[in-house]
């Protein structure tokens, strides 16, 4: 059986929990206390981070890598596009998300950065600008790739859920993005995958 080592407030772990619930198969989620990390975390992941997925003798880390594995192992519903061209584009988008958005999410999540007000404000500003830039896309798109829910929506959702929690206020022009976010948050798998600590992040 798949076991996911997950942080109860970790946006990257939330991505993997979300995919596991979308697939609706058997799995176990083990909550990891990141303030008191068990030794086996660094044995399984040299970077000492969650999420980590194990299945028999396979050990994976990095949320997007874990999610692609789950998607290939349990193809229904498929979250990566079937067409190689669209798959390539989706992977590139996932990479861009990490470089342009989630690098700043990691700053907001980092314990070391909590005393660096300048770094935190810079992270918030970058996220705000980038999200405002992509917002008009959702005037015509239901999801990132158009009509179909995909891995890109999974990757982005934990950030959209945490905007208030991170102190990020989007401009009014970003309303289409907020509507898009609500569409994701209404999915049964999304709701099931939330931990109690995540549920209270958003009123
Ligand atoms: N790029 C990684 C990021 C994972 C990550 O930053 N995890 C954080 C929690 S949100 C963590 O485990 N931090 C503990 C530490 O670095 O000691 C992914 O996508 O899985």
mmCIF file of C-alpha atoms and ligand atoms in Angstrom:
data_model
loop_
_atom_site.group_PDB
_atom_site.id
_atom_site.type_symbol
_atom_site.label_atom_id
_atom_site.label_comp_id
_atom_site.label_asym_id
_atom_site.label_seq_id
_atom_site.Cartn_x
_atom_site.Cartn_y
_atom_site.Cartn_z
ATOM 1 C CA UNK A 1 0.000 0.000 0.000
ATOM 2 C CA UNK A 2 1.126 3.579 -0.645
ATOM 3 C CA UNK A 3 2.144 5.532 2.431
ATOM 4 C CA UNK A 4 2.385 9.322 2.294
ATOM 5 C CA UNK A 5 4.442 11.122 4.913
ATOM 6 C CA UNK A 6 2.758 14.477 5.064
ATOM 7 C CA UNK A 7 2.949 17.787 6.927
ATOM 8 C CA UNK A 8 -0.415 18.893 8.296
ATOM 9 C CA UNK A 9 0.080 22.487 7.095
ATOM 10 C CA UNK A 10 2.502 21.795 4.229
ATOM 11 C CA UNK A 11 1.244 23.033 0.821
ATOM 12 C CA UNK A 12 3.406 20.491 -1.016
ATOM 13 C CA UNK A 13 2.020 17.616 1.050
ATOM 14 C CA UNK A 14 -1.463 18.934 0.364
ATOM 15 C CA UNK A 15 -0.852 18.494 -3.386
ATOM 16 C CA UNK A 16 -0.175 14.777 -2.864
ATOM 17 C CA UNK A 17 -3.055 14.255 -0.441
ATOM 18 C CA UNK A 18 -5.334 15.896 -3.028
ATOM 19 C CA UNK A 19 -4.221 13.491 -5.802
ATOM 20 C CA UNK A 20 -4.550 10.442 -3.544
ATOM 21 C CA UNK A 21 -8.149 11.388 -2.750
ATOM 22 C CA UNK A 22 -8.916 12.185 -6.424
ATOM 23 C CA UNK A 23 -7.849 8.642 -7.302
ATOM 24 C CA UNK A 24 -9.929 7.117 -4.523
ATOM 25 C CA UNK A 25 -7.728 4.059 -3.930
ATOM 26 C CA UNK A 26 -6.184 2.597 -0.764
ATOM 27 C CA UNK A 27 -3.443 4.612 0.918
ATOM 28 C CA UNK A 28 -2.222 5.650 4.316
ATOM 29 C CA UNK A 29 -1.311 9.185 5.371
ATOM 30 C CA UNK A 30 1.214 9.573 8.195
ATOM 31 C CA UNK A 31 1.369 13.024 9.740
ATOM 32 C CA UNK A 32 4.916 14.204 10.342
ATOM 33 C CA UNK A 33 5.705 16.739 13.048
ATOM 34 C CA UNK A 34 8.072 19.092 11.219
ATOM 35 C CA UNK A 35 9.156 20.708 14.501
ATOM 36 C CA UNK A 36 10.295 17.343 15.757
ATOM 37 C CA UNK A 37 11.162 15.374 12.636
ATOM 38 C CA UNK A 38 11.529 11.604 13.039
ATOM 39 C CA UNK A 39 14.964 10.366 11.979
ATOM 40 C CA UNK A 40 13.613 8.213 9.159
ATOM 41 C CA UNK A 41 12.564 11.327 7.193
ATOM 42 C CA UNK A 42 16.186 12.217 6.398
ATOM 43 C CA UNK A 43 16.914 8.583 5.623
ATOM 44 C CA UNK A 44 14.117 8.552 3.032
ATOM 45 C CA UNK A 45 14.732 12.064 1.716
ATOM 46 C CA UNK A 46 18.273 13.504 1.825
ATOM 47 C CA UNK A 47 16.726 17.003 1.843
ATOM 48 C CA UNK A 48 14.823 16.125 5.018
ATOM 49 C CA UNK A 49 11.477 17.304 3.636
ATOM 50 C CA UNK A 50 7.933 16.062 3.255
ATOM 51 C CA UNK A 51 5.996 14.922 1.306
ATOM 52 C CA UNK A 52 7.526 11.470 0.888
ATOM 53 C CA UNK A 53 5.723 8.557 -0.715
ATOM 54 C CA UNK A 54 6.649 4.916 -0.180
ATOM 55 C CA UNK A 55 5.275 1.851 -1.869
ATOM 56 C CA UNK A 56 7.019 -1.467 -1.188
ATOM 57 C CA UNK A 57 10.710 -0.680 -1.842
ATOM 58 C CA UNK A 58 10.045 2.553 -3.739
ATOM 59 C CA UNK A 59 10.716 5.833 -1.955
ATOM 60 C CA UNK A 60 9.873 9.108 -3.696
ATOM 61 C CA UNK A 61 10.020 12.742 -2.664
ATOM 62 C CA UNK A 62 9.171 16.055 -4.410
ATOM 63 C CA UNK A 63 5.425 16.612 -4.637
ATOM 64 C CA UNK A 64 5.225 16.839 -8.453
ATOM 65 C CA UNK A 65 7.302 13.686 -8.922
ATOM 66 C CA UNK A 66 5.152 11.833 -6.383
ATOM 67 C CA UNK A 67 1.982 13.031 -8.100
ATOM 68 C CA UNK A 68 3.094 11.915 -11.556
ATOM 69 C CA UNK A 69 3.886 8.489 -10.124
ATOM 70 C CA UNK A 70 0.450 8.193 -8.504
ATOM 71 C CA UNK A 71 -1.149 9.365 -11.753
ATOM 72 C CA UNK A 72 0.644 6.707 -13.795
ATOM 73 C CA UNK A 73 0.051 3.979 -11.243
ATOM 74 C CA UNK A 74 -3.682 4.746 -11.010
ATOM 75 C CA UNK A 75 -4.680 6.220 -14.373
ATOM 76 C CA UNK A 76 -8.318 7.063 -13.533
ATOM 77 C CA UNK A 77 -9.121 9.900 -13.515
ATOM 78 C CA UNK A 78 -6.030 10.899 -15.507
ATOM 79 C CA UNK A 79 -4.477 14.144 -14.285
ATOM 80 C CA UNK A 80 -1.641 14.487 -16.807
ATOM 81 C CA UNK A 81 -2.858 15.028 -20.388
ATOM 82 C CA UNK A 82 -2.711 11.960 -22.645
ATOM 83 C CA UNK A 83 -1.222 13.846 -25.600
ATOM 84 C CA UNK A 84 2.627 14.090 -25.514
ATOM 85 C CA UNK A 85 2.626 17.720 -26.663
ATOM 86 C CA UNK A 86 0.215 18.750 -23.903
ATOM 87 C CA UNK A 87 2.128 16.611 -21.410
ATOM 88 C CA UNK A 88 5.331 18.436 -22.322
ATOM 89 C CA UNK A 89 3.610 21.789 -21.916
ATOM 90 C CA UNK A 90 2.090 20.744 -18.604
ATOM 91 C CA UNK A 91 5.517 19.730 -17.239
ATOM 92 C CA UNK A 92 6.941 23.061 -18.344
ATOM 93 C CA UNK A 93 4.104 24.898 -16.556
ATOM 94 C CA UNK A 94 4.758 22.839 -13.414
ATOM 95 C CA UNK A 95 8.413 23.864 -13.613
ATOM 96 C CA UNK A 96 7.467 27.527 -14.097
ATOM 97 C CA UNK A 97 5.147 27.365 -11.081
ATOM 98 C CA UNK A 98 8.030 26.189 -8.899
ATOM 99 C CA UNK A 99 10.470 28.796 -10.242
ATOM 100 C CA UNK A 100 8.101 31.756 -10.204
ATOM 101 C CA UNK A 101 5.552 31.077 -7.457
ATOM 102 C CA UNK A 102 6.499 28.258 -5.134
ATOM 103 C CA UNK A 103 10.023 29.519 -4.561
ATOM 104 C CA UNK A 104 8.223 32.372 -2.765
ATOM 105 C CA UNK A 105 5.795 29.995 -1.043
ATOM 106 C CA UNK A 106 8.836 28.217 0.387
ATOM 107 C CA UNK A 107 10.071 31.551 1.777
ATOM 108 C CA UNK A 108 6.695 32.137 3.448
ATOM 109 C CA UNK A 109 6.805 28.595 4.881
ATOM 110 C CA UNK A 110 10.425 28.795 6.017
ATOM 111 C CA UNK A 111 11.015 29.146 9.739
ATOM 112 C CA UNK A 112 14.296 30.981 9.119
ATOM 113 C CA UNK A 113 12.561 33.690 7.038
ATOM 114 C CA UNK A 114 9.910 34.490 9.671
ATOM 115 C CA UNK A 115 12.095 37.205 11.250
ATOM 116 C CA UNK A 116 13.014 38.724 7.875
ATOM 117 C CA UNK A 117 10.119 41.094 7.174
ATOM 118 C CA UNK A 118 11.688 42.263 3.901
ATOM 119 C CA UNK A 119 12.016 38.746 2.512
ATOM 120 C CA UNK A 120 8.431 37.930 3.499
ATOM 121 C CA UNK A 121 7.059 41.085 1.883
ATOM 122 C CA UNK A 122 9.072 40.453 -1.262
ATOM 123 C CA UNK A 123 7.660 36.911 -1.449
ATOM 124 C CA UNK A 124 4.086 38.188 -0.998
ATOM 125 C CA UNK A 125 4.575 40.864 -3.657
ATOM 126 C CA UNK A 126 5.972 38.383 -6.179
ATOM 127 C CA UNK A 127 3.112 35.937 -5.638
ATOM 128 C CA UNK A 128 0.535 38.750 -5.871
ATOM 129 C CA UNK A 129 2.004 40.054 -9.170
ATOM 130 C CA UNK A 130 2.312 36.639 -10.782
ATOM 131 C CA UNK A 131 -1.218 35.550 -9.825
ATOM 132 C CA UNK A 132 -2.666 38.869 -11.017
ATOM 133 C CA UNK A 133 -0.899 38.258 -14.318
ATOM 134 C CA UNK A 134 -2.456 34.836 -14.909
ATOM 135 C CA UNK A 135 -5.934 35.785 -13.587
ATOM 136 C CA UNK A 136 -7.430 36.908 -16.968
ATOM 137 C CA UNK A 137 -6.858 33.382 -18.297
ATOM 138 C CA UNK A 138 -9.818 32.253 -16.195
ATOM 139 C CA UNK A 139 -12.237 34.565 -17.971
ATOM 140 C CA UNK A 140 -12.510 31.807 -20.556
ATOM 141 C CA UNK A 141 -10.799 28.783 -18.977
ATOM 142 C CA UNK A 142 -12.585 26.654 -16.408
ATOM 143 C CA UNK A 143 -9.264 25.128 -15.322
ATOM 144 C CA UNK A 144 -5.590 25.773 -16.154
ATOM 145 C CA UNK A 145 -5.705 23.632 -19.302
ATOM 146 C CA UNK A 146 -9.215 24.658 -20.367
ATOM 147 C CA UNK A 147 -12.191 22.400 -19.667
ATOM 148 C CA UNK A 148 -10.259 19.578 -18.003
ATOM 149 C CA UNK A 149 -9.100 19.496 -14.386
ATOM 150 C CA UNK A 150 -5.399 18.537 -14.352
ATOM 151 C CA UNK A 151 -2.177 18.273 -12.374
ATOM 152 C CA UNK A 152 -1.671 22.018 -12.849
ATOM 153 C CA UNK A 153 -4.789 22.767 -10.826
ATOM 154 C CA UNK A 154 -3.591 20.360 -8.147
ATOM 155 C CA UNK A 155 -0.196 22.085 -7.997
ATOM 156 C CA UNK A 156 -1.626 25.585 -7.690
ATOM 157 C CA UNK A 157 -4.571 24.959 -5.336
ATOM 158 C CA UNK A 158 -2.655 24.825 -2.002
ATOM 159 C CA UNK A 159 -1.280 28.309 -2.671
ATOM 160 C CA UNK A 160 -4.702 29.722 -3.595
ATOM 161 C CA UNK A 161 -6.096 28.227 -0.379
ATOM 162 C CA UNK A 162 -3.408 29.980 1.693
ATOM 163 C CA UNK A 163 -3.658 33.529 0.273
ATOM 164 C CA UNK A 164 -5.351 34.998 3.383
ATOM 165 C CA UNK A 165 -3.190 32.880 5.645
ATOM 166 C CA UNK A 166 -0.046 34.295 3.958
ATOM 167 C CA UNK A 167 -1.413 37.856 4.064
ATOM 168 C CA UNK A 168 -1.697 38.181 0.281
ATOM 169 C CA UNK A 169 -4.486 40.330 -1.050
ATOM 170 C CA UNK A 170 -5.116 40.098 -4.774
ATOM 171 C CA UNK A 171 -6.283 43.089 -6.824
ATOM 172 C CA UNK A 172 -9.953 43.204 -7.840
ATOM 173 C CA UNK A 173 -8.938 42.384 -11.395
ATOM 174 C CA UNK A 174 -8.001 38.909 -10.148
ATOM 175 C CA UNK A 175 -11.665 37.989 -9.503
ATOM 176 C CA UNK A 176 -11.686 35.330 -12.286
ATOM 177 C CA UNK A 177 -8.834 33.568 -10.467
ATOM 178 C CA UNK A 178 -10.810 33.592 -7.202
ATOM 179 C CA UNK A 179 -13.768 32.018 -9.001
ATOM 180 C CA UNK A 180 -11.483 29.384 -10.478
ATOM 181 C CA UNK A 181 -10.111 28.674 -6.990
ATOM 182 C CA UNK A 182 -13.648 28.154 -5.633
ATOM 183 C CA UNK A 183 -14.255 25.578 -8.385
ATOM 184 C CA UNK A 184 -11.288 23.556 -7.160
ATOM 185 C CA UNK A 185 -12.150 23.993 -3.455
ATOM 186 C CA UNK A 186 -15.634 22.544 -4.108
ATOM 187 C CA UNK A 187 -14.276 19.209 -5.343
ATOM 188 C CA UNK A 188 -15.048 16.368 -2.900
ATOM 189 C CA UNK A 189 -11.436 15.099 -3.048
ATOM 190 C CA UNK A 190 -10.140 18.572 -2.243
ATOM 191 C CA UNK A 191 -12.295 18.796 0.858
ATOM 192 C CA UNK A 192 -11.441 15.253 1.987
ATOM 193 C CA UNK A 193 -7.713 15.917 1.620
ATOM 194 C CA UNK A 194 -7.714 18.961 3.921
ATOM 195 C CA UNK A 195 -6.264 18.474 7.398
ATOM 196 C CA UNK A 196 -7.978 20.140 10.399
ATOM 197 C CA UNK A 197 -5.151 22.727 10.487
ATOM 198 C CA UNK A 198 -5.728 23.560 6.830
ATOM 199 C CA UNK A 199 -9.496 23.795 7.231
ATOM 200 C CA UNK A 200 -9.109 26.739 9.604
ATOM 201 C CA UNK A 201 -6.733 28.640 7.278
ATOM 202 C CA UNK A 202 -9.645 29.972 5.263
ATOM 203 C CA UNK A 203 -12.893 31.405 6.535
HETATM 204 N N1 LIG B 1 9.963 21.057 -3.440
HETATM 205 C C1 LIG B 1 9.462 20.242 -2.357
HETATM 206 C C2 LIG B 1 9.199 21.158 -1.161
HETATM 207 C C3 LIG B 1 8.855 20.395 0.113
HETATM 208 C C4 LIG B 1 8.931 21.280 1.353
HETATM 209 O O1 LIG B 1 9.381 22.440 1.291
HETATM 210 N N2 LIG B 1 8.512 20.736 2.513
HETATM 211 C C5 LIG B 1 8.624 21.436 3.756
HETATM 212 C C6 LIG B 1 7.276 21.561 4.479
HETATM 213 S S1 LIG B 1 6.112 22.507 3.556
HETATM 214 C C7 LIG B 1 9.503 20.647 4.725
HETATM 215 O O2 LIG B 1 9.466 19.432 4.748
HETATM 216 N N3 LIG B 1 10.254 21.361 5.550
HETATM 217 C C8 LIG B 1 11.032 20.759 6.599
HETATM 218 C C9 LIG B 1 12.471 21.109 6.489
HETATM 219 O O3 LIG B 1 12.902 21.651 5.458
HETATM 220 O O4 LIG B 1 13.188 20.828 7.462
HETATM 221 C C10 LIG B 1 8.199 19.504 -2.822
HETATM 222 O O5 LIG B 1 7.571 19.949 -3.797
HETATM 223 O O6 LIG B 1 7.876 18.451 -2.274
#
